[in-house]
Amino acid sequence: MSLLRSVARELKNDFVGAATTPLDLYRELRYTAAGVRSGEISPMRPLKTAGLTLGALVAVLTLLFPIYWILISALSGTGGSIHSVDGLRLLPEKPSLQPFIWVIGDLILPSYEIGLGIPFSDSTLVFNTPGFELLDASDYGVESPSGFKKFFWNSLMVAIPTVILGMCLIVPAAYALSRREFIGRRKILFGYVLLTQVGGGLGIALLIGLYTVFVQVGINDNKLALSVYYAATAVPFNTWLLKTYMDGIPVSYEEAAVVDGAPAWRVVVEVILPLSKAGLATVFIFTFLTGWTEFVVAQTLLGTENYTLPVGLFSLVSEYSVPWARFSAFALTFASPIMLVYLFAQRYIEGGLSFGGMEG
Amino acid sequence: MATVTLDHLRKEYDNGQIVAVDDVSLTVEDGEFVTVVGPSGCGKSTTLRMIAGLERPTDGRIYVGNDDVTGVHARKRDVAMVFQNYALYPHKTVEQNMAFGLRMSTDLSKDERRETVRETAEMMGIEDLLDQKPDELSGGQKQRVALGRAIVRDPDVFLFDEPLSNLDAKLRTTMRTEIQRLQNELGTTSVYVTHDQEEAMTMGDRIVILNGGELQQSGVPKEVYNDPANEFVGGFIGSPSMNFLTVTVEESGGTTRLVGEDGFEYGLTDERLRNAVRGREQVRLGIRPEDVRVAEPGLDAVETTVEVIEPVGSDNYLHLALGEDSIARVASDVEPDTGETIHVSFDPSDLHLFDASDGESLLYEAERSATPTV
Amino acid sequence: MATVTLDHLRKEYDNGQIVAVDDVSLTVEDGEFVTVVGPSGCGKSTTLRMIAGLERPTDGRIYVGNDDVTGVHARKRDVAMVFQNYALYPHKTVEQNMAFGLRMSTDLSKDERRETVRETAEMMGIEDLLDQKPDELSGGQKQRVALGRAIVRDPDVFLFDEPLSNLDAKLRTTMRTEIQRLQNELGTTSVYVTHDQEEAMTMGDRIVILNGGELQQSGVPKEVYNDPANEFVGGFIGSPSMNFLTVTVEESGGTTRLVGEDGFEYGLTDERLRNAVRGREQVRLGIRPEDVRVAEPGLDAVETTVEVIEPVGSDNYLHLALGEDSIARVASDVEPDTGETIHVSFDPSDLHLFDASDGESLLYEAERSATPTV
Amino acid sequence: ASVQENGETTTSGDGAGTTDGDDSTQTETTETGPAGTAKAWYRLQNTELEARKEALSQFNADSKHTIEGSDVSDLKKKTTSAIPAGQGPHVFDWAHDWVGDYLQRGFVVDRSDQLNVDLNTFTDAAAGAVQFDGNVVGLPYAAETVSLVYNKDMVDEPPETVADMKSVMKEHHDPQNGTYGLSYPFDPYFVSAWAQAFGGYYFDPDKDPQLGLTKSETVKGIEFALDNLKPYMPKDPSYGAQAAPFSEGNAAFAINGPWYLTTLKEKGVNFGVASLPKLESGQPRPLTGIQMWYFSKAMGEDGADTAAAQSFVEWYVTNEDLLTTAAEEHGSIPVLESLSGSDALPSDVQAFSETVSQGVPMPTHPKMGKVWQPLTDALTKVYNGDAGVEPAMKQAEKTVRENWE
Amino acid sequence: MSTVSRVAGRVEEVPFLEREDASLLLVLPGLFVFSAFMLFPILYLLGISFTNAEPATLFAGDGAMSVLTFGEASFVGLRNYVTILTDPNFWNSFGITWLFVATSVTLKLTLSIGVALIVTGDRVRGKRLMRSLIIIPMGLPAIFTITVWRGIFSSAEFGLANQVLDALGFASVSWLSERWMAFLAYNVTEAWLAYPFMVIITVSALQDVPEELHEAAKVDGAGYLARFLHVTLPSIKRPVLFAAILTAAASFQQFLIPYVFNQGGPARANELMVVYGYREAFTYFQYGQGAAISLVAVAFIGAFMWLNVKRGKLADGVGDT
Ligand SMILES: Nc1ncnc2c1ncn2[C@@H]1O[C@H](COP(=O)(O)OP(=O)(O)OP(=O)(O)O)[C@@H](O)[C@H]1O
Ligand SMILES: Nc1ncnc2c1ncn2[C@@H]1O[C@H](COP(=O)(O)OP(=O)(O)OP(=O)(O)O)[C@@H](O)[C@H]1O
Ligand SMILES: [Mg+2]
Ligand SMILES: [Mg+2]
């Protein structure tokens, strides 16, 4: 609970921080300007800052150019294409948000009737919640919007159990590996480091075997089973990552808690976990991403009704034609939550990935 | 409240390759404040951690009160520990930090806990900080909170592991007084580890000196100061350090003379001293800086040159060309020039004599047989 | 070798919201060893870092020798700096650490560098450590290497930022002497920052006291000790601290009396003191612990009770019920009981008087006009 | 049991609700026996999907049976993994080139004895395509092949001969300014028209040798395409790159299939379809694909579900209304004898239909599966100019033979 | 160093959480689930690799269970392995794969460190926002990005890469039909796919470099480049090395890029190991052989990781006691 509250607080701080950034920038500008005018600050300095910032911006934009290019095609009102004969184009042709609207579809919250029986009487209070019509796709000429919302829901239904299960497997293991000495500890650690990457490319032949097993057990086309699979693949890397992070937490906190009379599990819950926040956030994002972006296994195991977003994305592509505008719009919409999450979790992820325990 | 008894405690690390604590026996009386001092790596922390239950002794036993707690888990011992880096939980507020121990080790209700914490916080003068996080506190405030966290639990024993070493000089003196005041008020048995001999001297009812894992001496600070059991203790306690000279004993007829390298000569008249050196070829002579007096040339006076003069405001330290580096602490108005030749003398009762090979005090032995310490 | 001159130096952070250093002017003479002392956050490090070129002053200028180096990059200034945490390159051996500066700032060949490093290492007594990595060294050894790294470059100016604060008490004194010895030998202009006033006093040819970013006083340690410019300096320099009492000035006829709260009364006879307090209602009276003498009841003696007695071996500290917390430093054989009533007296020449509102010394002013410091 | 039973499929939601009322009135399928439920898989473009759903709900409404249709991406992988695991559909919709391979793997079953539809109702090519070794593993409903598409804004009349076409292409080909003569994906399927124009072939189980890659006629055909068409095409032989210029109105011609028309309509290209231009000797003979419903392994046993699946397929492939609509809306080329070549069909479809009649159905033999990849490699190589046609084909032939072993 | 030992050397007692060896129980669930999903398939693959399985045999037989007993495929011993190891294509693929690992890792490292330095620069404003932006590629499914890059590297004049070249005044390039151009295209794409992860790690590492070291070097007279070489690089070496090893393994197993671009072409010249295995298994339907190739690949990558992890002491840096 307090964890949630602290997350909320951090979020608030981030928002405030983000909101005051322009203000700070303005203050700096004013201060520098005043300094330059009075001759205290040589004009080279702000110029150098501006130049370097600009350089960085150019570098970042160059890196992101493919994304921008996708965006152009997503905003194109003419179906878009990544093959454009008409030369390098930096603005979309006949710009239109239609592809995005097609992706999102209607956003209509239907009105519900809520009846509240009043105790000891026969009467019922009836409320009608107002219906919200945020976006009606047909207003924009989109007749049959994509299945994005359904896929999104499916993806959530896969990703959430993946994260929950993954965390349940990873956190205790990471703790034990970081703080306890037991038989095989080093072997397991070593194995985990080895296995962090091996496996991804085992190939599709594997998949058939895997699928057959799933069918045998009767859990194919089951989102939960897929989650279990994802959680399993996420185990080695993330366990190792979290363990490394936990290594960086000073033992004295634990000792203080032990001397304070806390039993082991409370030490973990009250001290280790809150202090591993950054590591947990990183692991959280990585396990989430596992389930969110994986395509091949999901496509093999899931039936049409259970398609997750990546599979849904690829069901847009038919043998010969790619509807680029919609395809791109779909992909970008799909990636946007991750971007947002990262924007806010950035500090933690950068902290969580710092391999605190790795001494050089 | 309870006595703490360490009985031939030994702790080995790395399968016996490192002996951190070697056969230490000690009794801390109920309500006593014992300071443990020694150079870095001498085993102070290890000893303390064994009392806390954070390390398991390789050998020997630990008693709190009448209970043998050697095998008892740290969380079941009713001790509170203050760590060098405070070890305040950074994600909890001051109040939560202080209440944590109560939550874990007592059945108090939430309100009772809050009440208790509030009382202690008032006592420590940190009631305004209760809602803050440790990050937002200054060093001194953190230290107070760390103390408060220990006090609030009202434990049998307080353990302090260099709690002041991260504070700056001024703050350290303030907090020192504060801790003493608290201990007087609460009267809880306390073991206080420090590497600062001044802290150890001023704070402890009794002072325990460790070196290389072994107990060197334990006693009332003043006694230890005046009558160190060996050269190590003599040199370690007191600032500036005791001056040491290796001297040859020359007995001729009824007089005994101690002869040093740089033309140092000192005649022993005191019978006790003469007895102590009798039959020895070499001894180590120890004399505290404040016992070195600048004197007129004369029979007992030793001639030497001033190498450096160091003013510390209240006094001046004269570095003399005697032995390796001898210091005389003189009043701040005694200001010889560098290189000046002066004469110094010392009172026979201020002299310390140590065995030249093993450093044991030649005077302490005699005395100890009469009045055993601990 | 060079003088270092700071000319109305000012440093603002966070776009002027924090003023870390405020209008500091100071000249460090060629070969002089100046210590800068002050409480945490007073701007010591910032000042030092501006001299090193690691921070750029918001205002004011810095000269090394006759050159204005204010806008010169750190790496072009010929200064060497010793950092609090040593800042040794962890992946380089001791030798590489020491040679790095030579590699970067001189054209020496590899062999010459090796030779120079070896010479310096011998001077520092670390020639055996040359092939080790910093991780494998103890605190004292690291400190030596850090010093060696600075020395080997034979810079114009040495800068030290609390280089000893991570060492334990004993080691600190040893290293202190070592640094002094080196500086004597090399005669390089040095600025040494510390928060430990004793270190500042003993080491500095001159001591500079900062508070809140402002220069409070600068002068020879002894002068500063004896004649603090204001209450802050008086209280900061000296250990235990100067005792302060707020007293009312009562002038009646030819006598001037200072009257305090707890029945404290002291008659001023000295003309200089009487002039200083003339026309004032309240002043702050300062007296150093070693100037408080236990006396027989008498005309000038003040009656008070002993609250705590703290033995530090060489002396005893008596905590007296005067003002907030007054301390008398007395010989270790003066041992009144706690609670005992005693009489203390002080010499008029040991008295310090400060303005009750702004803390400026009432005596220093007078003197300064006669002999200006820096 | 299948897990999918729990989840409702896209179409049956509404369908199930409305069936009750209409059931008694509409009983086209007059079979006896219990009502069954069958799964049908297909992979369609967005536009066709609507029509397919429509057809399914129509069938479900008219019949006591229920068909659950799913649009499955990567149908090949899904069928390969699901069918052997017993999770496959009853019927699936794909071109006929899997017939031999899937039959051999046991993924599809012969139902020649149980059929209620006479294969003679289809064109010969179509009827032949659904069979292998005398096994009938499905029923055809459409044909597809590549034909000539021209931009009416750039070309007034579709060229009769390759020579005419070349002169038009020459006129419009100007890559510097982003215009091209021809949009033509260069792979075995698309190129087959020329490769087989002079009597060559890739693979024909009935000929000797079965593999015709190195036959001089085949080589000559490919060389013909390289010499006459490649100079007017973008440099990238891949489908996406080739399709782009024409669909943006920047190429005079395209050679492509009916599926391409959807894109063209979407992008507003003013196009026309014609049969492939003639040669001086020989005639372009493209490989044609027959769209068909396969009888999957799940139909190996008779039962209500199998009956459902079969009745659906039979209904679908013989439903003239449906097929005509498909032809009109999606350029689908009917293979019902009664519709094929009919003047009622739109002109685009007629043009394609004509090309189909010149074409050769793709071989269904499983060995064909191992020909495609080496052949593709060879064509890419010759297109890039890395090798002559003959050596490239030799190499390909060698690889194919090795893989056959 | 002694994180473990210190807590470990500590007292016993009842509840199992406080028992050292019982802590194994905390690790087992993860280990078990992982093994169930990853080790089983590897074993299955191992089984297939000793048979002559192909679709016709592997899926023959009744019931899905028969798939697990390899259908009607028969045991052929090491024949598949022999076939592979004597296939010149395999050795070509082997060589090009390692070359790809070497070049792509170098490229990735250079790119990521460069970008990381840029987005942590002292003088750069808006660093945080830039850092969030540049990780976007991580949120897109790889197959999508690769498809897009396939379009970028189209050999046609209007491929994006060619258009850029054109704008810069260069002639257009047949990217995917020239061996080394295609190889270059793979590398660029691979680097672009991997840089977000590498940049995050490098940025984290950079932020952990003690500022004091930089200052010491500045005072020592070191310029930007010298500081980068003598302070920054050594300080970030280990985390970056670790990331490099991970990403090397990813490069080694890259399938989608060569496959989507040109099936490892032109003419199988750039067929990375996994593509080679895929081609054997799926285009030529030699499941047995495909499995054997996959396993050989796994063995190589395993050995590679093992070596690096051992040599870089990555496993012990953390838990060495
Ligand atoms: N976990 C450990 N493993 C191995 N050796 C250890 C361990 N802990 C302490 N030691 C060794 O035991 C000896 C005593 O250590 P201890 O920490 O008790 O010293 P200390 O007196 O507290 O020193 P300091 O003043 O530096 O804190 C040292 O030599 C140290 O190296
Ligand atoms: N980079 C910075 N940004 C903002 N404020 C700073 C910065 N560096 C120092 N300050 C502020 O400037 C003031 C002086 O800092 P400085 O580090 O010089 O103090 P100090 O005397 O060295 O203290 P200490 O003894 O703790 O080292 C402090 O209030 C500090 O908070
Ligand atoms: Mg310790
Ligand atoms: Mg500082």
Short mmCIF file of N, CA and C in Angstrom, two decimals, chain A residues 1-11 277 348, chain B residues 91 133:
data_model
loop_
_atom_site.label_atom_id
_atom_site.label_comp_id
_atom_site.label_asym_id
_atom_site.label_seq_id
_atom_site.Cartn_x
_atom_site.Cartn_y
_atom_site.Cartn_z
N MET A 1 0.84 -1.20 0.00
CA MET A 1 0.00 0.00 0.00
C MET A 1 0.87 1.25 0.00
N SER A 2 1.80 1.24 0.94
CA SER A 2 2.67 2.41 1.02
C SER A 2 3.54 2.49 -0.23
N LEU A 3 3.75 1.30 -0.81
CA LEU A 3 4.54 1.27 -2.05
C LEU A 3 3.78 2.03 -3.13
N LEU A 4 2.47 1.71 -3.20
CA LEU A 4 1.64 2.39 -4.19
C LEU A 4 1.65 3.89 -3.95
N ARG A 5 1.51 4.23 -2.68
CA ARG A 5 1.46 5.65 -2.37
C ARG A 5 2.76 6.33 -2.78
N SER A 6 3.85 5.62 -2.52
CA SER A 6 5.11 6.26 -2.85
C SER A 6 5.28 6.36 -4.37
N VAL A 7 4.76 5.34 -5.07
CA VAL A 7 4.80 5.44 -6.53
C VAL A 7 4.00 6.65 -6.98
N ALA A 8 2.83 6.80 -6.37
CA ALA A 8 1.98 7.94 -6.73
C ALA A 8 2.72 9.24 -6.47
N ARG A 9 3.41 9.28 -5.34
CA ARG A 9 4.11 10.51 -5.00
C ARG A 9 5.23 10.80 -6.01
N GLU A 10 5.94 9.71 -6.34
CA GLU A 10 7.02 9.89 -7.31
C GLU A 10 6.46 10.42 -8.62
N LEU A 11 5.33 9.84 -9.01
CA LEU A 11 4.71 10.27 -10.26
C LEU A 11 4.38 11.75 -10.18
N LYS A 277 13.35 -0.51 -5.30
CA LYS A 277 12.35 0.08 -6.18
C LYS A 277 12.84 0.22 -7.63
N TYR A 348 14.25 5.39 -12.68
CA TYR A 348 14.42 4.10 -12.02
C TYR A 348 15.16 3.12 -12.91
N HIS B 91 13.32 4.92 2.88
CA HIS B 91 11.98 5.04 2.32
C HIS B 91 10.93 5.30 3.38
N LYS B 133 11.74 12.59 5.55
CA LYS B 133 12.50 11.40 5.17
C LYS B 133 13.97 11.62 5.52
#
